Every structure is written in structure tokens, then in C-alpha cells.
């Protein structure tokens, strides 16, 4: 098993402009946390929504635990996120604005072994913004190559 799990959503920084970041706990079952500790999860296509004042992550994929029996979990299901009331109210108010969404950035385990999800309040990028970020990545890569040569 992996000691520290760090599963990233690489598409999020490319597709969205990040405004605010939060760290939230996740309500999981026994086989879900075992799969996450093995690194068998994906959050690339997931997003967050509010239902009755509670925040849920939707469309996150946690593979079934290999050694689980008929008590195994569903691979794609809604999972509740745990935040403070103030943070939930602020996120709910902000996400109602047009063009803003809540996207998971990183799924990780903390030093106690608990699974946490780093979420962000984001605004979608336009195509020209994406091209600009690609240009910045290319120039940074070229500068690193030049620095490494000297």
C-alpha cells in the first residue's frame, strides 16, 4: 500500500481559472478508503453540487476493492463532503453565480491516514485563455532547458 496518496485532476488547472481553494473531508465506506490507499481512484471527470445544503462530489471514480466481497462499493456514486458551515454557506452562495463551479483538484491522505479532497471554486476558461496557458508552459519549459544547459 502507498503511505501517502496524491491523486491529481490535471485537467482542472487547464480548463478552469481557480478562484478559491478548500480542503474537505469525504464520507467513505471501508472498501472505498482501501481502494484510495492503493491509489485506485480518479477525479478527472468529477464535479461538486449542493443537495439540501450539503455538498456532494459527483462522478468520481473509485475502483472496487480487489479483496472485497459482496460488501464492495459502487465505483461511481455521490460522496458527501465535510466542510464547516461558514465554508458551505460561502460556497453555496458563490456557486449560484453564473459561470462559477466547484471542481475537485486533488485527492490525498493526510498524516492521520484520512482521505481529503481539495476543491476549488472555479470559472471556466475560454479557448484563448487555454492557448495562453499553453504558451506559458512552453516558455517555462524552454527556460528550464536553457538553465539546465548552463
mmCIF file with all atom_site columns, C-alpha atoms in Angstrom:
data_model
loop_
_atom_site.group_PDB
_atom_site.id
_atom_site.type_symbol
_atom_site.label_atom_id
_atom_site.label_alt_id
_atom_site.label_comp_id
_atom_site.label_asym_id
_atom_site.label_entity_id
_atom_site.label_seq_id
_atom_site.pdbx_PDB_ins_code
_atom_site.Cartn_x
_atom_site.Cartn_y
_atom_site.Cartn_z
_atom_site.occupancy
_atom_site.B_iso_or_equiv
_atom_site.pdbx_formal_charge
_atom_site.auth_seq_id
_atom_site.auth_comp_id
_atom_site.auth_asym_id
_atom_site.auth_atom_id
_atom_site.pdbx_PDB_model_num
ATOM 1   C CA . UNK A 1 1   ? 0.000   0.000  0.000   1.00 0.00 ? 1   UNK A CA 1
ATOM 2   C CA . UNK A 1 2   ? 1.008   3.596  -0.580  1.00 0.00 ? 2   UNK A CA 1
ATOM 3   C CA . UNK A 1 3   ? 1.789   5.651  2.503   1.00 0.00 ? 3   UNK A CA 1
ATOM 4   C CA . UNK A 1 4   ? 0.764   8.973  1.017   1.00 0.00 ? 4   UNK A CA 1
ATOM 5   C CA . UNK A 1 5   ? -1.806  9.147  -1.751  1.00 0.00 ? 5   UNK A CA 1
ATOM 6   C CA . UNK A 1 6   ? -1.865  12.141 -4.076  1.00 0.00 ? 6   UNK A CA 1
ATOM 7   C CA . UNK A 1 7   ? -4.324  11.804 -6.978  1.00 0.00 ? 7   UNK A CA 1
ATOM 8   C CA . UNK A 1 8   ? -4.455  14.943 -9.137  1.00 0.00 ? 8   UNK A CA 1
ATOM 9   C CA . UNK A 1 9   ? -7.014  16.379 -11.522 1.00 0.00 ? 9   UNK A CA 1
ATOM 10  C CA . UNK A 1 10  ? -4.647  17.676 -14.192 1.00 0.00 ? 10  UNK A CA 1
ATOM 11  C CA . UNK A 1 11  ? -7.435  18.930 -16.469 1.00 0.00 ? 11  UNK A CA 1
ATOM 12  C CA . UNK A 1 12  ? -8.825  21.283 -13.821 1.00 0.00 ? 12  UNK A CA 1
ATOM 13  C CA . UNK A 1 13  ? -5.998  23.834 -13.983 1.00 0.00 ? 13  UNK A CA 1
ATOM 14  C CA . UNK A 1 14  ? -6.139  23.775 -17.776 1.00 0.00 ? 14  UNK A CA 1
ATOM 15  C CA . UNK A 1 15  ? -9.919  24.099 -18.132 1.00 0.00 ? 15  UNK A CA 1
ATOM 16  C CA . UNK A 1 16  ? -10.685 26.413 -15.197 1.00 0.00 ? 16  UNK A CA 1
ATOM 17  C CA . UNK A 1 17  ? -9.435  29.601 -13.597 1.00 0.00 ? 17  UNK A CA 1
ATOM 18  C CA . UNK A 1 18  ? -9.088  28.822 -9.880  1.00 0.00 ? 18  UNK A CA 1
ATOM 19  C CA . UNK A 1 19  ? -10.532 31.466 -7.550  1.00 0.00 ? 19  UNK A CA 1
ATOM 20  C CA . UNK A 1 20  ? -10.655 29.828 -4.088  1.00 0.00 ? 20  UNK A CA 1
ATOM 21  C CA . UNK A 1 21  ? -9.348  26.560 -2.608  1.00 0.00 ? 21  UNK A CA 1
ATOM 22  C CA . UNK A 1 22  ? -10.764 24.472 0.244   1.00 0.00 ? 22  UNK A CA 1
ATOM 23  C CA . UNK A 1 23  ? -9.785  21.190 1.864   1.00 0.00 ? 23  UNK A CA 1
ATOM 24  C CA . UNK A 1 24  ? -12.749 18.917 2.616   1.00 0.00 ? 24  UNK A CA 1
ATOM 25  C CA . UNK A 1 25  ? -13.154 15.521 4.213   1.00 0.00 ? 25  UNK A CA 1
ATOM 26  C CA . UNK A 1 26  ? -15.063 12.743 2.431   1.00 0.00 ? 26  UNK A CA 1
ATOM 27  C CA . UNK A 1 27  ? -17.587 10.283 3.819   1.00 0.00 ? 27  UNK A CA 1
ATOM 28  C CA . UNK A 1 28  ? -16.349 6.868  2.637   1.00 0.00 ? 28  UNK A CA 1
ATOM 29  C CA . UNK A 1 29  ? -17.028 3.207  3.352   1.00 0.00 ? 29  UNK A CA 1
ATOM 30  C CA . UNK A 1 30  ? -14.346 0.690  4.320   1.00 0.00 ? 30  UNK A CA 1
ATOM 31  C CA . UNK A 1 31  ? -13.680 -0.676 0.847   1.00 0.00 ? 31  UNK A CA 1
ATOM 32  C CA . UNK A 1 32  ? -13.573 2.828  -0.679  1.00 0.00 ? 32  UNK A CA 1
ATOM 33  C CA . UNK A 1 33  ? -10.785 4.018  1.602   1.00 0.00 ? 33  UNK A CA 1
ATOM 34  C CA . UNK A 1 34  ? -8.838  0.808  0.981   1.00 0.00 ? 34  UNK A CA 1
ATOM 35  C CA . UNK A 1 35  ? -9.024  1.388  -2.778  1.00 0.00 ? 35  UNK A CA 1
ATOM 36  C CA . UNK A 1 36  ? -7.934  5.009  -2.362  1.00 0.00 ? 36  UNK A CA 1
ATOM 37  C CA . UNK A 1 37  ? -4.945  3.960  -0.254  1.00 0.00 ? 37  UNK A CA 1
ATOM 38  C CA . UNK A 1 38  ? -3.963  1.627  -3.097  1.00 0.00 ? 38  UNK A CA 1
ATOM 39  C CA . UNK A 1 39  ? -4.173  4.601  -5.484  1.00 0.00 ? 39  UNK A CA 1
ATOM 40  C CA . UNK A 1 40  ? -7.111  3.223  -7.497  1.00 0.00 ? 40  UNK A CA 1
ATOM 41  C CA . UNK A 1 41  ? -9.189  6.395  -7.861  1.00 0.00 ? 41  UNK A CA 1
ATOM 42  C CA . UNK A 1 42  ? -9.808  9.079  -10.459 1.00 0.00 ? 42  UNK A CA 1
ATOM 43  C CA . UNK A 1 43  ? -11.320 12.561 -10.119 1.00 0.00 ? 43  UNK A CA 1
ATOM 44  C CA . UNK A 1 44  ? -10.708 13.910 -13.632 1.00 0.00 ? 44  UNK A CA 1
ATOM 45  C CA . UNK A 1 45  ? -14.370 13.995 -14.703 1.00 0.00 ? 45  UNK A CA 1
ATOM 46  C CA . UNK A 1 46  ? -15.871 14.839 -11.315 1.00 0.00 ? 46  UNK A CA 1
ATOM 47  C CA . UNK A 1 47  ? -17.579 17.983 -10.046 1.00 0.00 ? 47  UNK A CA 1
ATOM 48  C CA . UNK A 1 48  ? -19.382 19.118 -6.893  1.00 0.00 ? 48  UNK A CA 1
ATOM 49  C CA . UNK A 1 49  ? -23.025 20.039 -6.319  1.00 0.00 ? 49  UNK A CA 1
ATOM 50  C CA . UNK A 1 50  ? -25.223 21.096 -3.441  1.00 0.00 ? 50  UNK A CA 1
ATOM 51  C CA . UNK A 1 51  ? -28.223 18.969 -2.390  1.00 0.00 ? 51  UNK A CA 1
ATOM 52  C CA . UNK A 1 52  ? -30.290 20.250 0.559   1.00 0.00 ? 52  UNK A CA 1
ATOM 53  C CA . UNK A 1 53  ? -27.454 22.419 1.863   1.00 0.00 ? 53  UNK A CA 1
ATOM 54  C CA . UNK A 1 54  ? -24.875 19.607 1.744   1.00 0.00 ? 54  UNK A CA 1
ATOM 55  C CA . UNK A 1 55  ? -22.004 19.361 -0.720  1.00 0.00 ? 55  UNK A CA 1
ATOM 56  C CA . UNK A 1 56  ? -21.519 16.166 -2.738  1.00 0.00 ? 56  UNK A CA 1
ATOM 57  C CA . UNK A 1 57  ? -18.815 15.136 -5.182  1.00 0.00 ? 57  UNK A CA 1
ATOM 58  C CA . UNK A 1 58  ? -20.367 13.559 -8.260  1.00 0.00 ? 58  UNK A CA 1
ATOM 59  C CA . UNK A 1 59  ? -18.886 11.305 -10.937 1.00 0.00 ? 59  UNK A CA 1
ATOM 60  C CA . UNK A 1 60  ? -15.700 10.481 -9.026  1.00 0.00 ? 60  UNK A CA 1
ATOM 61  C CA . UNK A 1 61  ? -14.425 7.011  -9.806  1.00 0.00 ? 61  UNK A CA 1
ATOM 62  C CA . UNK A 1 62  ? -13.101 4.785  -7.026  1.00 0.00 ? 62  UNK A CA 1
ATOM 63  C CA . UNK A 1 63  ? -12.412 1.277  -8.297  1.00 0.00 ? 63  UNK A CA 1
ATOM 64  C CA . UNK A 1 64  ? -13.784 -1.710 -6.427  1.00 0.00 ? 64  UNK A CA 1
ATOM 65  C CA . UNK A 1 65  ? -11.513 -3.156 -3.770  1.00 0.00 ? 65  UNK A CA 1
ATOM 66  C CA . UNK A 1 66  ? -9.861  -6.298 -5.124  1.00 0.00 ? 66  UNK A CA 1
ATOM 67  C CA . UNK A 1 67  ? -10.329 -8.312 -1.945  1.00 0.00 ? 67  UNK A CA 1
ATOM 68  C CA . UNK A 1 68  ? -13.832 -7.022 -1.193  1.00 0.00 ? 68  UNK A CA 1
ATOM 69  C CA . UNK A 1 69  ? -16.746 -9.442 -1.109  1.00 0.00 ? 69  UNK A CA 1
ATOM 70  C CA . UNK A 1 70  ? -20.389 -8.687 -1.777  1.00 0.00 ? 70  UNK A CA 1
ATOM 71  C CA . UNK A 1 71  ? -19.977 -5.711 0.599   1.00 0.00 ? 71  UNK A CA 1
ATOM 72  C CA . UNK A 1 72  ? -17.966 -3.869 -2.062  1.00 0.00 ? 72  UNK A CA 1
ATOM 73  C CA . UNK A 1 73  ? -18.950 -0.315 -3.003  1.00 0.00 ? 73  UNK A CA 1
ATOM 74  C CA . UNK A 1 74  ? -20.227 1.163  -6.288  1.00 0.00 ? 74  UNK A CA 1
ATOM 75  C CA . UNK A 1 75  ? -17.468 2.618  -8.418  1.00 0.00 ? 75  UNK A CA 1
ATOM 76  C CA . UNK A 1 76  ? -19.315 5.842  -9.314  1.00 0.00 ? 76  UNK A CA 1
ATOM 77  C CA . UNK A 1 77  ? -21.587 7.240  -6.645  1.00 0.00 ? 77  UNK A CA 1
ATOM 78  C CA . UNK A 1 78  ? -22.236 10.544 -4.883  1.00 0.00 ? 78  UNK A CA 1
ATOM 79  C CA . UNK A 1 79  ? -19.968 11.063 -1.912  1.00 0.00 ? 79  UNK A CA 1
ATOM 80  C CA . UNK A 1 80  ? -20.657 13.649 0.784   1.00 0.00 ? 80  UNK A CA 1
ATOM 81  C CA . UNK A 1 81  ? -18.010 16.270 1.515   1.00 0.00 ? 81  UNK A CA 1
ATOM 82  C CA . UNK A 1 82  ? -17.399 17.587 5.016   1.00 0.00 ? 82  UNK A CA 1
ATOM 83  C CA . UNK A 1 83  ? -16.821 21.322 5.478   1.00 0.00 ? 83  UNK A CA 1
ATOM 84  C CA . UNK A 1 84  ? -17.567 23.968 8.109   1.00 0.00 ? 84  UNK A CA 1
ATOM 85  C CA . UNK A 1 85  ? -20.979 25.677 7.974   1.00 0.00 ? 85  UNK A CA 1
ATOM 86  C CA . UNK A 1 86  ? -19.397 29.025 7.071   1.00 0.00 ? 86  UNK A CA 1
ATOM 87  C CA . UNK A 1 87  ? -17.470 27.474 4.194   1.00 0.00 ? 87  UNK A CA 1
ATOM 88  C CA . UNK A 1 88  ? -20.580 25.638 2.951   1.00 0.00 ? 88  UNK A CA 1
ATOM 89  C CA . UNK A 1 89  ? -22.677 28.819 3.009   1.00 0.00 ? 89  UNK A CA 1
ATOM 90  C CA . UNK A 1 90  ? -19.979 30.808 1.219   1.00 0.00 ? 90  UNK A CA 1
ATOM 91  C CA . UNK A 1 91  ? -19.505 28.125 -1.439  1.00 0.00 ? 91  UNK A CA 1
ATOM 92  C CA . UNK A 1 92  ? -23.253 27.738 -1.943  1.00 0.00 ? 92  UNK A CA 1
ATOM 93  C CA . UNK A 1 93  ? -23.694 31.496 -2.379  1.00 0.00 ? 93  UNK A CA 1
ATOM 94  C CA . UNK A 1 94  ? -20.713 31.790 -4.722  1.00 0.00 ? 94  UNK A CA 1
ATOM 95  C CA . UNK A 1 95  ? -21.593 28.755 -6.826  1.00 0.00 ? 95  UNK A CA 1
ATOM 96  C CA . UNK A 1 96  ? -25.039 30.195 -7.580  1.00 0.00 ? 96  UNK A CA 1
ATOM 97  C CA . UNK A 1 97  ? -23.318 32.982 -9.528  1.00 0.00 ? 97  UNK A CA 1
ATOM 98  C CA . UNK A 1 98  ? -23.348 32.477 -13.263 1.00 0.00 ? 98  UNK A CA 1
ATOM 99  C CA . UNK A 1 99  ? -20.240 30.771 -14.630 1.00 0.00 ? 99  UNK A CA 1
ATOM 100 C CA . UNK A 1 100 ? -18.806 29.527 -11.324 1.00 0.00 ? 100 UNK A CA 1
ATOM 101 C CA . UNK A 1 101 ? -18.472 25.862 -10.422 1.00 0.00 ? 101 UNK A CA 1
ATOM 102 C CA . UNK A 1 102 ? -16.843 23.722 -7.751  1.00 0.00 ? 102 UNK A CA 1
ATOM 103 C CA . UNK A 1 103 ? -14.219 21.293 -9.044  1.00 0.00 ? 103 UNK A CA 1
ATOM 104 C CA . UNK A 1 104 ? -12.032 18.786 -7.150  1.00 0.00 ? 104 UNK A CA 1
ATOM 105 C CA . UNK A 1 105 ? -8.309  19.383 -7.659  1.00 0.00 ? 105 UNK A CA 1
ATOM 106 C CA . UNK A 1 106 ? -6.602  16.731 -5.567  1.00 0.00 ? 106 UNK A CA 1
ATOM 107 C CA . UNK A 1 107 ? -7.490  13.609 -3.591  1.00 0.00 ? 107 UNK A CA 1
ATOM 108 C CA . UNK A 1 108 ? -4.960  12.906 -0.852  1.00 0.00 ? 108 UNK A CA 1
ATOM 109 C CA . UNK A 1 109 ? -4.467  11.306 2.528   1.00 0.00 ? 109 UNK A CA 1
ATOM 110 C CA . UNK A 1 110 ? -3.275  13.387 5.460   1.00 0.00 ? 110 UNK A CA 1
ATOM 111 C CA . UNK A 1 111 ? -0.786  12.380 8.136   1.00 0.00 ? 111 UNK A CA 1
ATOM 112 C CA . UNK A 1 112 ? -3.514  10.592 10.112  1.00 0.00 ? 112 UNK A CA 1
ATOM 113 C CA . UNK A 1 113 ? -4.423  8.475  7.086   1.00 0.00 ? 113 UNK A CA 1
ATOM 114 C CA . UNK A 1 114 ? -7.753  10.199 6.438   1.00 0.00 ? 114 UNK A CA 1
ATOM 115 C CA . UNK A 1 115 ? -8.839  10.872 2.860   1.00 0.00 ? 115 UNK A CA 1
ATOM 116 C CA . UNK A 1 116 ? -9.248  14.544 1.977   1.00 0.00 ? 116 UNK A CA 1
ATOM 117 C CA . UNK A 1 117 ? -10.376 16.260 -1.199  1.00 0.00 ? 117 UNK A CA 1
ATOM 118 C CA . UNK A 1 118 ? -9.013  19.644 -2.207  1.00 0.00 ? 118 UNK A CA 1
ATOM 119 C CA . UNK A 1 119 ? -11.790 21.500 -4.003  1.00 0.00 ? 119 UNK A CA 1
ATOM 120 C CA . UNK A 1 120 ? -11.770 24.865 -5.727  1.00 0.00 ? 120 UNK A CA 1
ATOM 121 C CA . UNK A 1 121 ? -14.285 27.475 -6.765  1.00 0.00 ? 121 UNK A CA 1
ATOM 122 C CA . UNK A 1 122 ? -13.560 27.950 -10.463 1.00 0.00 ? 122 UNK A CA 1
ATOM 123 C CA . UNK A 1 123 ? -14.556 29.892 -13.532 1.00 0.00 ? 123 UNK A CA 1
ATOM 124 C CA . UNK A 1 124 ? -14.319 28.219 -16.929 1.00 0.00 ? 124 UNK A CA 1
ATOM 125 C CA . UNK A 1 125 ? -11.605 29.384 -19.297 1.00 0.00 ? 125 UNK A CA 1
ATOM 126 C CA . UNK A 1 126 ? -12.189 30.405 -22.881 1.00 0.00 ? 126 UNK A CA 1
ATOM 127 C CA . UNK A 1 127 ? -10.186 28.887 -25.747 1.00 0.00 ? 127 UNK A CA 1
ATOM 128 C CA . UNK A 1 128 ? -7.835  31.865 -25.962 1.00 0.00 ? 128 UNK A CA 1
ATOM 129 C CA . UNK A 1 129 ? -7.110  31.574 -22.231 1.00 0.00 ? 129 UNK A CA 1
ATOM 130 C CA . UNK A 1 130 ? -6.164  27.927 -22.731 1.00 0.00 ? 130 UNK A CA 1
ATOM 131 C CA . UNK A 1 131 ? -3.824  28.844 -25.565 1.00 0.00 ? 131 UNK A CA 1
ATOM 132 C CA . UNK A 1 132 ? -2.206  31.464 -23.357 1.00 0.00 ? 132 UNK A CA 1
ATOM 133 C CA . UNK A 1 133 ? -1.592  28.937 -20.581 1.00 0.00 ? 133 UNK A CA 1
ATOM 134 C CA . UNK A 1 134 ? -0.061  26.519 -23.135 1.00 0.00 ? 134 UNK A CA 1
ATOM 135 C CA . UNK A 1 135 ? 2.283   29.303 -24.301 1.00 0.00 ? 135 UNK A CA 1
ATOM 136 C CA . UNK A 1 136 ? 3.316   29.987 -20.694 1.00 0.00 ? 136 UNK A CA 1
ATOM 137 C CA . UNK A 1 137 ? 4.060   26.294 -20.142 1.00 0.00 ? 137 UNK A CA 1
ATOM 138 C CA . UNK A 1 138 ? 6.164   26.138 -23.318 1.00 0.00 ? 138 UNK A CA 1
ATOM 139 C CA . UNK A 1 139 ? 8.217   29.207 -22.429 1.00 0.00 ? 139 UNK A CA 1
ATOM 140 C CA . UNK A 1 140 ? 8.759   27.916 -18.884 1.00 0.00 ? 140 UNK A CA 1
ATOM 141 C CA . UNK A 1 141 ? 9.909   24.551 -20.259 1.00 0.00 ? 141 UNK A CA 1
ATOM 142 C CA . UNK A 1 142 ? 12.296  26.273 -22.708 1.00 0.00 ? 142 UNK A CA 1
ATOM 143 C CA . UNK A 1 143 ? 13.746  28.442 -19.941 1.00 0.00 ? 143 UNK A CA 1
ATOM 144 C CA . UNK A 1 144 ? 14.299  25.391 -17.738 1.00 0.00 ? 144 UNK A CA 1
ATOM 145 C CA . UNK A 1 145 ? 16.127  23.653 -20.583 1.00 0.00 ? 145 UNK A CA 1
ATOM 146 C CA . UNK A 1 146 ? 18.362  26.675 -21.122 1.00 0.00 ? 146 UNK A CA 1
ATOM 147 C CA . UNK A 1 147 ? 19.127  26.946 -17.373 1.00 0.00 ? 147 UNK A CA 1
ATOM 148 C CA . UNK A 1 148 ? 19.933  23.247 -17.216 1.00 0.00 ? 148 UNK A CA 1
ATOM 149 C CA . UNK A 1 149 ? 22.398  23.566 -20.118 1.00 0.00 ? 149 UNK A CA 1
ATOM 150 C CA . UNK A 1 150 ? 24.444  26.182 -18.231 1.00 0.00 ? 150 UNK A CA 1
#
